[in-house]
CSV table of C-alpha atoms in Angstrom, one decimal:
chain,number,residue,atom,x,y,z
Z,27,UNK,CA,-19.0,1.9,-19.9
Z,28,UNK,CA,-20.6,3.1,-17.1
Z,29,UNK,CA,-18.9,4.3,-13.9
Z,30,UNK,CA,-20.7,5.5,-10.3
Z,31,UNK,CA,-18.4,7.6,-8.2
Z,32,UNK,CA,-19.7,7.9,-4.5
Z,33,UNK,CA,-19.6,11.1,-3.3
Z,34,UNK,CA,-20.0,11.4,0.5
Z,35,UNK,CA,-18.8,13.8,3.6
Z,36,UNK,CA,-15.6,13.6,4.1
Z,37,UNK,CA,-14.2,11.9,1.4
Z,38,UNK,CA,-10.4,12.7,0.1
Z,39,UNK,CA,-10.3,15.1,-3.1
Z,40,UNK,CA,-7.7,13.0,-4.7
Z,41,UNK,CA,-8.8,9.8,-3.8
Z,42,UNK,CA,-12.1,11.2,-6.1
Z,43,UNK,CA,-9.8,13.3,-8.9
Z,44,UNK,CA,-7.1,10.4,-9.7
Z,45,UNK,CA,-9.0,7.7,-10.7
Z,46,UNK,CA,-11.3,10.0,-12.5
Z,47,UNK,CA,-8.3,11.7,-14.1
Z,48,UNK,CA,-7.3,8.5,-15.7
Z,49,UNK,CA,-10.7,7.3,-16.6
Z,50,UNK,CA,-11.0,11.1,-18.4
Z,51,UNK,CA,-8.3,11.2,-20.0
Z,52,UNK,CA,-8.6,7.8,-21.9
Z,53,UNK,CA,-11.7,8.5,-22.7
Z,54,UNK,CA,-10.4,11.8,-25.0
Z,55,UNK,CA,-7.7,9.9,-26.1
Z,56,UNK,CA,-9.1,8.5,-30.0
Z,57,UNK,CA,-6.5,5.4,-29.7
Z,58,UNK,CA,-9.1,4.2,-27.0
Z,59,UNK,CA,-12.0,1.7,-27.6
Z,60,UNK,CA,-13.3,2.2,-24.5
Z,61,UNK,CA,-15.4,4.9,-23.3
Z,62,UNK,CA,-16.2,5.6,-19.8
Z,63,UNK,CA,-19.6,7.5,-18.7
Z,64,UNK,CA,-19.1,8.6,-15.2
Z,65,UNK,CA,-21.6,9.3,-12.5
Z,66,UNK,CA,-21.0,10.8,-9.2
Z,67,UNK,CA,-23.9,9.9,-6.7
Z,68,UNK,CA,-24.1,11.0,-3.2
Z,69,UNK,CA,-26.8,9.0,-0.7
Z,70,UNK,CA,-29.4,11.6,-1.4
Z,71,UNK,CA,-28.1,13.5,-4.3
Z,72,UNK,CA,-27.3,16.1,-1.5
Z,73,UNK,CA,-24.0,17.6,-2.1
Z,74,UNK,CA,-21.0,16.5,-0.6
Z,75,UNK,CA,-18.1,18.2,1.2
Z,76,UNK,CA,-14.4,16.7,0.8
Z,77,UNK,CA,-12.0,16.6,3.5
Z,78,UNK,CA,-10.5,19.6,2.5
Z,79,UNK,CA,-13.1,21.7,2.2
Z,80,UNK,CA,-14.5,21.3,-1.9
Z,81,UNK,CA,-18.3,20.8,-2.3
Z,82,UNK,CA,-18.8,18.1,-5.1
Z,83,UNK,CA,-22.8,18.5,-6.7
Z,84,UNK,CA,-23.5,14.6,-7.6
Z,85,UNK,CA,-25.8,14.1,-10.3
Z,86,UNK,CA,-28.1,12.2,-8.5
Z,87,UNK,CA,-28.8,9.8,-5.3
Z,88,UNK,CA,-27.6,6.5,-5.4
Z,89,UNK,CA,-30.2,4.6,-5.5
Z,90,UNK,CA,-31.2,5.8,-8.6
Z,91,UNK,CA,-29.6,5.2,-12.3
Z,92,UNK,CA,-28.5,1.9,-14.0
Z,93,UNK,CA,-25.9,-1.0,-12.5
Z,94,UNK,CA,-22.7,0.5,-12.9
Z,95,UNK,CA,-20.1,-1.4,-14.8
Z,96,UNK,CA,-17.6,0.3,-12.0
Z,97,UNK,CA,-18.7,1.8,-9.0
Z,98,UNK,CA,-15.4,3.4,-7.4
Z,99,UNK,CA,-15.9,4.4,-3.4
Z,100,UNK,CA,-13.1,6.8,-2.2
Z,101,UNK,CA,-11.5,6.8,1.2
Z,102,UNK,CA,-11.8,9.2,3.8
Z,103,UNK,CA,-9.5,10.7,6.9
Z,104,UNK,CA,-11.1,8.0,9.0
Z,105,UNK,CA,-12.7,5.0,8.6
Z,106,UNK,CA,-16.7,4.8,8.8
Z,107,UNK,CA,-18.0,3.5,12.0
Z,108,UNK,CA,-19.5,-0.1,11.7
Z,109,UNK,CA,-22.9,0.0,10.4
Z,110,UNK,CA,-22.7,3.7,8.8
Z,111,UNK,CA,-26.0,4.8,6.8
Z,112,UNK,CA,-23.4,5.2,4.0
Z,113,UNK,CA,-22.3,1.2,4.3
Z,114,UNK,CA,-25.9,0.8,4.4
Z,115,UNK,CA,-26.8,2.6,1.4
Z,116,UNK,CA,-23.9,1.1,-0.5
Z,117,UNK,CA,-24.9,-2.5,0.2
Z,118,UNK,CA,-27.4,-2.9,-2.5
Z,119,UNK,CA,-25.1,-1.2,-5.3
Z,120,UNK,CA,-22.3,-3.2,-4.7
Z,121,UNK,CA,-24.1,-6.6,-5.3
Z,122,UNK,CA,-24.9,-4.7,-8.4
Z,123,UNK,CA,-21.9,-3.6,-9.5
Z,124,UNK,CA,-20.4,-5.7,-11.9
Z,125,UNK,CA,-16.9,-4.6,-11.1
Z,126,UNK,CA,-16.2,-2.7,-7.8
Z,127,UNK,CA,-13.2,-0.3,-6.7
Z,128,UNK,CA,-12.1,1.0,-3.2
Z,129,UNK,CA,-9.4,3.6,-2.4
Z,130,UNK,CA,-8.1,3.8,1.0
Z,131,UNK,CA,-10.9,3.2,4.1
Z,132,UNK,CA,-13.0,3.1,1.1
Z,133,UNK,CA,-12.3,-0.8,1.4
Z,134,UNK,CA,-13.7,-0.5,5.0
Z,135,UNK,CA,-17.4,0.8,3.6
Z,136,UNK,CA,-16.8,-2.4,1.0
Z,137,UNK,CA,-16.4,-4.5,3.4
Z,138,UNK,CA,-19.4,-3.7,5.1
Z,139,UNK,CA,-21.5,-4.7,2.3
Z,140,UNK,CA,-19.7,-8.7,2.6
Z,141,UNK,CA,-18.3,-8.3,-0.7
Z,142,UNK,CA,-14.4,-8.8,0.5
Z,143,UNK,CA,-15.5,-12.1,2.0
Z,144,UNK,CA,-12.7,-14.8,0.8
Z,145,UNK,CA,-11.0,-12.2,-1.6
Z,146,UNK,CA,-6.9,-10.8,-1.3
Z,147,UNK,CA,-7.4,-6.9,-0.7
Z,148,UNK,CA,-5.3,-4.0,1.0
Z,149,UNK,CA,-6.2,-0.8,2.0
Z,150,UNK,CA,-3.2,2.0,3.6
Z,151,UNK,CA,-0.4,0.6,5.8
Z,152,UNK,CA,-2.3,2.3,8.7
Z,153,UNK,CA,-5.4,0.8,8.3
Z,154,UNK,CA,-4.3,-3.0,7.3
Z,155,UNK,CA,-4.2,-4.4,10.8
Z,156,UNK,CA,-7.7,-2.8,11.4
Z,157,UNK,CA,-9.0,-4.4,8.3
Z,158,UNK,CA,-7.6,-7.6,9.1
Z,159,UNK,CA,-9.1,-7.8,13.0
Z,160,UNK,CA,-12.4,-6.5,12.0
Z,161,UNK,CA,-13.2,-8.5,8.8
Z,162,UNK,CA,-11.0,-11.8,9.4
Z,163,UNK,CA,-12.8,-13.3,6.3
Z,164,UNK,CA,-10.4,-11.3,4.1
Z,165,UNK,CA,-7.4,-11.8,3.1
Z,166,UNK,CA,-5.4,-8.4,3.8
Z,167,UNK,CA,-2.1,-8.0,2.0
Z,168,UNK,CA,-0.3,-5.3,3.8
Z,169,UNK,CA,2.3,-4.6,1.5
Z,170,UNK,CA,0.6,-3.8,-2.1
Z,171,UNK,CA,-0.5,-0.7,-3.1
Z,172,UNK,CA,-3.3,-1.8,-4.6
Z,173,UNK,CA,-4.6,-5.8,-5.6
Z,174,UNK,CA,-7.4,-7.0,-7.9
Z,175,UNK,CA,-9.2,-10.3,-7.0
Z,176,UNK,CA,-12.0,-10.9,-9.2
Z,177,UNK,CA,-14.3,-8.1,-9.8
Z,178,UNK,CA,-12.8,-6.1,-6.2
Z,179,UNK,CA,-10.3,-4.2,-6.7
Z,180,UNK,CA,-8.6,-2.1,-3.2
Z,181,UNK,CA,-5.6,0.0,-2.8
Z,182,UNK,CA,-3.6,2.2,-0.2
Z,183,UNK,CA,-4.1,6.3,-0.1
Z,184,UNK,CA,-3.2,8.9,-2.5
Z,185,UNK,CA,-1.3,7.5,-5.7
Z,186,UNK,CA,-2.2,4.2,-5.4
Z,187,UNK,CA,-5.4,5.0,-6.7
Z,188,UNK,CA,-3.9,6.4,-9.9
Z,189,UNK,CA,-1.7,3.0,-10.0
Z,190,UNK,CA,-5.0,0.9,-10.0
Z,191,UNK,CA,-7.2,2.9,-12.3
Z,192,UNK,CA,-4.1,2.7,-15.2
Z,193,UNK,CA,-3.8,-0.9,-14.6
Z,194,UNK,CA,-8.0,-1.5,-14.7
Z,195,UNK,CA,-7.6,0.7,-17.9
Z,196,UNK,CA,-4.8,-1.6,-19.3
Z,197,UNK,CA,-7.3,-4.7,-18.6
Z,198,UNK,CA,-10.0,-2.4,-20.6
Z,199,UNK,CA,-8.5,-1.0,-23.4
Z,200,UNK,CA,-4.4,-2.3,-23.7
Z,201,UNK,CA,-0.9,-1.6,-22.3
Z,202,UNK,CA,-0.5,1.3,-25.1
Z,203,UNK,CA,-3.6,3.3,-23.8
Z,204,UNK,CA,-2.6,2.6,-20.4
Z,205,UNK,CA,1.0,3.9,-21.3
Z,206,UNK,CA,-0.2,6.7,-23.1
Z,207,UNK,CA,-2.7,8.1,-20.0
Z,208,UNK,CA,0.2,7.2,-17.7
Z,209,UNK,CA,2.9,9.5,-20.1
Z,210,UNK,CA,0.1,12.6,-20.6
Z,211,UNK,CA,-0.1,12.5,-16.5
Z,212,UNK,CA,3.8,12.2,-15.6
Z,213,UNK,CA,3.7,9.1,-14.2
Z,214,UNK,CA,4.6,5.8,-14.7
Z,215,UNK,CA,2.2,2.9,-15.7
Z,216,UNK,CA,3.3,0.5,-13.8
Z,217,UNK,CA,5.4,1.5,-10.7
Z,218,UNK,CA,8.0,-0.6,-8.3
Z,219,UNK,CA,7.3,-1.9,-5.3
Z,220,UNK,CA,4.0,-1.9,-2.9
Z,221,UNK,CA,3.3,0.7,0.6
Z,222,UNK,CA,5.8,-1.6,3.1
Z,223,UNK,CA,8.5,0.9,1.9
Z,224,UNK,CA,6.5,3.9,2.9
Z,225,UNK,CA,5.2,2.4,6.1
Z,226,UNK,CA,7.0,3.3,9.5
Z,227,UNK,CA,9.7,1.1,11.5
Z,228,UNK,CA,7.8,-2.1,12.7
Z,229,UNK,CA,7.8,-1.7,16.5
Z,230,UNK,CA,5.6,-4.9,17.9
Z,231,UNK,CA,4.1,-4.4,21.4
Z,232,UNK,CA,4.9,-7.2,23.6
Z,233,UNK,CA,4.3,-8.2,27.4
Z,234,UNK,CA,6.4,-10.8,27.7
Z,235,UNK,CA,10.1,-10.0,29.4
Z,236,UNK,CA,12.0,-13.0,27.4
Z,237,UNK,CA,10.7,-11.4,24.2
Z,238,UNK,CA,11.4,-7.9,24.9
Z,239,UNK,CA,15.0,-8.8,25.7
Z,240,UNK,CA,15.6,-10.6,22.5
Z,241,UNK,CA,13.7,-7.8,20.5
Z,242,UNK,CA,16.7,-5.4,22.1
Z,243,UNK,CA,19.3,-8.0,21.2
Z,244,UNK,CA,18.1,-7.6,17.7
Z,245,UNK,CA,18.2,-3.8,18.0
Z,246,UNK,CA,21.4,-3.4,19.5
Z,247,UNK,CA,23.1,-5.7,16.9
Z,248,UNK,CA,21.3,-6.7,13.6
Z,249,UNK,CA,24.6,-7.5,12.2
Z,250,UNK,CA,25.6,-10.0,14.7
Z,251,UNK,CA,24.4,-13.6,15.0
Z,252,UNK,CA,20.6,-13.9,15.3
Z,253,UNK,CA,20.0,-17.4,15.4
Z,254,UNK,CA,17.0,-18.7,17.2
Z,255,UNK,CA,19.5,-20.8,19.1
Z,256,UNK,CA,21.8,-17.8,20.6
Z,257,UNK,CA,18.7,-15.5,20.7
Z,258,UNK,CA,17.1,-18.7,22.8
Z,259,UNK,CA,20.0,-19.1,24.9
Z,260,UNK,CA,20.4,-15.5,25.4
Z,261,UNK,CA,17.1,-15.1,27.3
Z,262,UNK,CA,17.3,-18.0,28.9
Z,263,UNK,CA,14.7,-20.5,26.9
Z,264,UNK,CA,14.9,-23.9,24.8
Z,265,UNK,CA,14.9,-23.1,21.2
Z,266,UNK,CA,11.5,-24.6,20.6
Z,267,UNK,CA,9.4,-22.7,23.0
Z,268,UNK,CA,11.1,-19.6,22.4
Z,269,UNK,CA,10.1,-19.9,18.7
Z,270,UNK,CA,6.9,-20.8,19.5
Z,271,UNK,CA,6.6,-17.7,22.0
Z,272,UNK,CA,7.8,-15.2,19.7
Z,273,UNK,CA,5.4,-16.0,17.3
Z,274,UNK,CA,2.4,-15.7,19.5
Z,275,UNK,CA,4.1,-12.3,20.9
Z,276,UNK,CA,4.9,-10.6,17.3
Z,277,UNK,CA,2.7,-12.2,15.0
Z,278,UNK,CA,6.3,-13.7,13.2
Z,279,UNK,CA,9.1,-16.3,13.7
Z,280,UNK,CA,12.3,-14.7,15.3
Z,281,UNK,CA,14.1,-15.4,11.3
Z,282,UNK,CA,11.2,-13.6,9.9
Z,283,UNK,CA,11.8,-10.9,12.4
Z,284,UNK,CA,15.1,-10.7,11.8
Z,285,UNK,CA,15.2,-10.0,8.3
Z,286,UNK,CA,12.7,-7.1,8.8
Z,287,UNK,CA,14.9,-5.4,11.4
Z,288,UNK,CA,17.6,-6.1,9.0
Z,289,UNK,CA,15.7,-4.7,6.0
Z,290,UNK,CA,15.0,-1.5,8.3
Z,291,UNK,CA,18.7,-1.1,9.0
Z,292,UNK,CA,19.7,-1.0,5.2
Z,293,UNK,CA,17.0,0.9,4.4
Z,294,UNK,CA,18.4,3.8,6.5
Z,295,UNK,CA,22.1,3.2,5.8
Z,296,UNK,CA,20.7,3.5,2.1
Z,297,UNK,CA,18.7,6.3,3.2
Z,298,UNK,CA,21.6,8.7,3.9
Z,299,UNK,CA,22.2,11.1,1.0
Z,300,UNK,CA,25.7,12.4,2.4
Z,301,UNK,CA,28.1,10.7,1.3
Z,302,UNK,CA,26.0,7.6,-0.6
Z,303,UNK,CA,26.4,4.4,1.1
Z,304,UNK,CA,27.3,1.6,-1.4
Z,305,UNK,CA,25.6,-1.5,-1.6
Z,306,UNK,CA,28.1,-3.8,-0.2
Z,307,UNK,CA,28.6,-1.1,3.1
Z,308,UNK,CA,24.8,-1.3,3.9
Z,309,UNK,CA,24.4,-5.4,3.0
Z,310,UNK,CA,27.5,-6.0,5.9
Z,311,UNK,CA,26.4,-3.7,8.4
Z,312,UNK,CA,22.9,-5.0,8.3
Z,313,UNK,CA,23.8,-8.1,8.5
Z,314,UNK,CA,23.6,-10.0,5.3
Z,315,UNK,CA,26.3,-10.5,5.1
Z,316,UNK,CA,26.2,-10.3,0.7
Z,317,UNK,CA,24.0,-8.2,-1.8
Z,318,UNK,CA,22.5,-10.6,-3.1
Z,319,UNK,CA,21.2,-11.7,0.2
Z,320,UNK,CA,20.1,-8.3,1.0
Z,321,UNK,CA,18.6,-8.6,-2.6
Z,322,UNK,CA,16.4,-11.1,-1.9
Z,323,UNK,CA,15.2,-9.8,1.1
Z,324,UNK,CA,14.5,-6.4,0.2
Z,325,UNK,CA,12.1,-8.4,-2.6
Z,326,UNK,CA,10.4,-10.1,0.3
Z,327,UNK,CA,9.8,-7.4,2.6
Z,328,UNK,CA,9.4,-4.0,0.1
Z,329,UNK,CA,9.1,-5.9,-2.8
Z,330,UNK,CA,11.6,-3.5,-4.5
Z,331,UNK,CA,15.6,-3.9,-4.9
Z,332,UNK,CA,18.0,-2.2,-2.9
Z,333,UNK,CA,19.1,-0.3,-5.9
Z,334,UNK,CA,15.8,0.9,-6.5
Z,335,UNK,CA,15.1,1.5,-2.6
Z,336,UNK,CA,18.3,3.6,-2.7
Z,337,UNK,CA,17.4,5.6,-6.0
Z,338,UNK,CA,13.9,6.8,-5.3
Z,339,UNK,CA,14.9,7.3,-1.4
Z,340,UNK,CA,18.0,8.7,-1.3
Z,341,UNK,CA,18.0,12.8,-0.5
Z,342,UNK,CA,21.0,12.9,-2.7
Z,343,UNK,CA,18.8,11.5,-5.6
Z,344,UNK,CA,16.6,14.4,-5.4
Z,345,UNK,CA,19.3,17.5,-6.0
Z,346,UNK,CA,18.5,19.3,-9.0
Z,347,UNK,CA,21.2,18.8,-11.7
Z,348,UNK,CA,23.5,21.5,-12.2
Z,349,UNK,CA,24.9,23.0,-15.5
Z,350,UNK,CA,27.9,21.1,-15.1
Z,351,UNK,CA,26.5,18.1,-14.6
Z,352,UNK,CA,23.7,19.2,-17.6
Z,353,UNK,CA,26.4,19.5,-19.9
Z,354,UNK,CA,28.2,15.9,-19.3
């Protein structure tokens, strides 16, 4: 199978080394009936300096060699200004492409080409809303680390591109494979959860005072009652046009809103490594009032459960186990 790695200026070493890690390693594995023949191509077989400082010789330009069966185009630092020789150059290889993979702002350079046109994709939590203003023909889901529609497949920075390339070699070659790769490089083949739990707080810029107040009603008090009706009558406004106000203001309704402040609350009550905060203790003083509420809503928003949230997030989750606990 063949596979075309652009190589360009720029670019972020491990958005280039993980998915080629993966694609490497199944490859030497004899369990595998898939063999990958990879290519690194820069736009004028030039060499190409990484982010951090690593000069990568391609083995050619990119205009030159067979259709690739995957062309994979790493992200950068920054995404490529709108009409980038690089974009250009990419245009024509894309089409050809019979499957095609973007890391990071990677998905920007795709996007260029028209190839994200109508499709689901993501890129990283800092770029989505960019994404989604400058090419409103795609669909931008700002909460997976990484999505396959058809023959596109995008994902967020760093790891994420690991997480795709083991679940493209699954669809290639089988779950076992994929396990295998995912066991010889310590990590796990298929992984909880999407970005939203890396992303920052959500703080929405508004201009309109009856909004603002309402947003600091929510703030002051997530655990109190946030009905659209109080929060209406609180800023002095019918129900119906305060909804319909908040919406245009925040991009959400005020419920929707709501549960993300009230997602953002748990998540640092579950957050605190001294002492643990139970489950219960963070569902009641974010305002869900039950677990199983929180639950749902944690699936929702960071599409991971509380439990999880609180394992892989927790500081007290990291100590290193001592002897005595060793010995238990």
């Amino acid at each position: 199978m063949d596979v075309t790695v652009v190589a360009y200026d720029g670019m972020r070493e491990l958005q280039l080394a993980g998915p080629l890690e993966v694609l490497s390693a199944a490859t030497g594995m004899t369990s595998a009936a898939v063999a990958y023949r990879t290519r690194i191509a820069s736009i004028d077989g030039r060499p190409a300096r990484t982010a951090g400082g690593l000069t990568v010789a391609p083995d050619g330009a990119l205009c030159d060699g067979p259709a690739p069966d995957l062309l994979i185009v790493p992200g950068a630092g920054e995404v490529a200004p709108h009409g980038s020789e690089l974009a250009g150059a990419l245009t024509e290889l894309v089409h050809r492409a019979a499957r095609v993979m973007a890391l990071c702002t990677g998905v920007f350079l795709l996007a260029e080409s028209g190839a994200l046109s109508g499709r689901r994709v993501t890129t990283h939590w800092k770029w989505c809303d960019r994404l989604a203003t400058a090419h409103p023909d795609a669909h931008v889901d700002t909460s997976a680390s990484f999505v396959k529609d058809g023959p596109v497949f995008t994902c967020g920075d760093g790891t994420a591109g690991i997480d795709l390339a083991l679940s493209l070699l699954e669809d290639d070659a089988g779950r076992e494979v994929a396990r295998d790769v995912s066991h010889q490089l310590l990590t796990h083949a298929h992984r909880p959860g999407g970005q939203a739990k890396f992303a920052p707080r959500y703080a929405p810029s508004v201009d309109h005072p009856a909004v603002r107040d309402a947003i600091e009603l929510i703030a002051n008090d997530p655990a109190g009652d946030l009905s659209r009706s109080r929060l209406a009558a609180q800023v002095g406004m019918s129900v119906r046009n305060f909804g319909r106000l908040f919406a245009v203001q925040t991009g959400m309704t005020p419920g929707r809103y709501v549960e993300r402040v009230r997602v953002e609350t748990a998540r640092r009550i579950l957050e605190r490594p001294e002492p643990s905060a139970s489950l219960d203790e963070a569902s009641a003083r974010a305002g869900f009032g039950t677990v199983q509420s929180m639950r749902l809503s944690f699936g929702r928003v960071l599409h991971v459960t509380p439990a999880e949230y609180q394992k892989r997030f927790n500081g007290s989750a990291l100590r290193p186990i001592g002897r005595e606990h060793a010995s238990r």
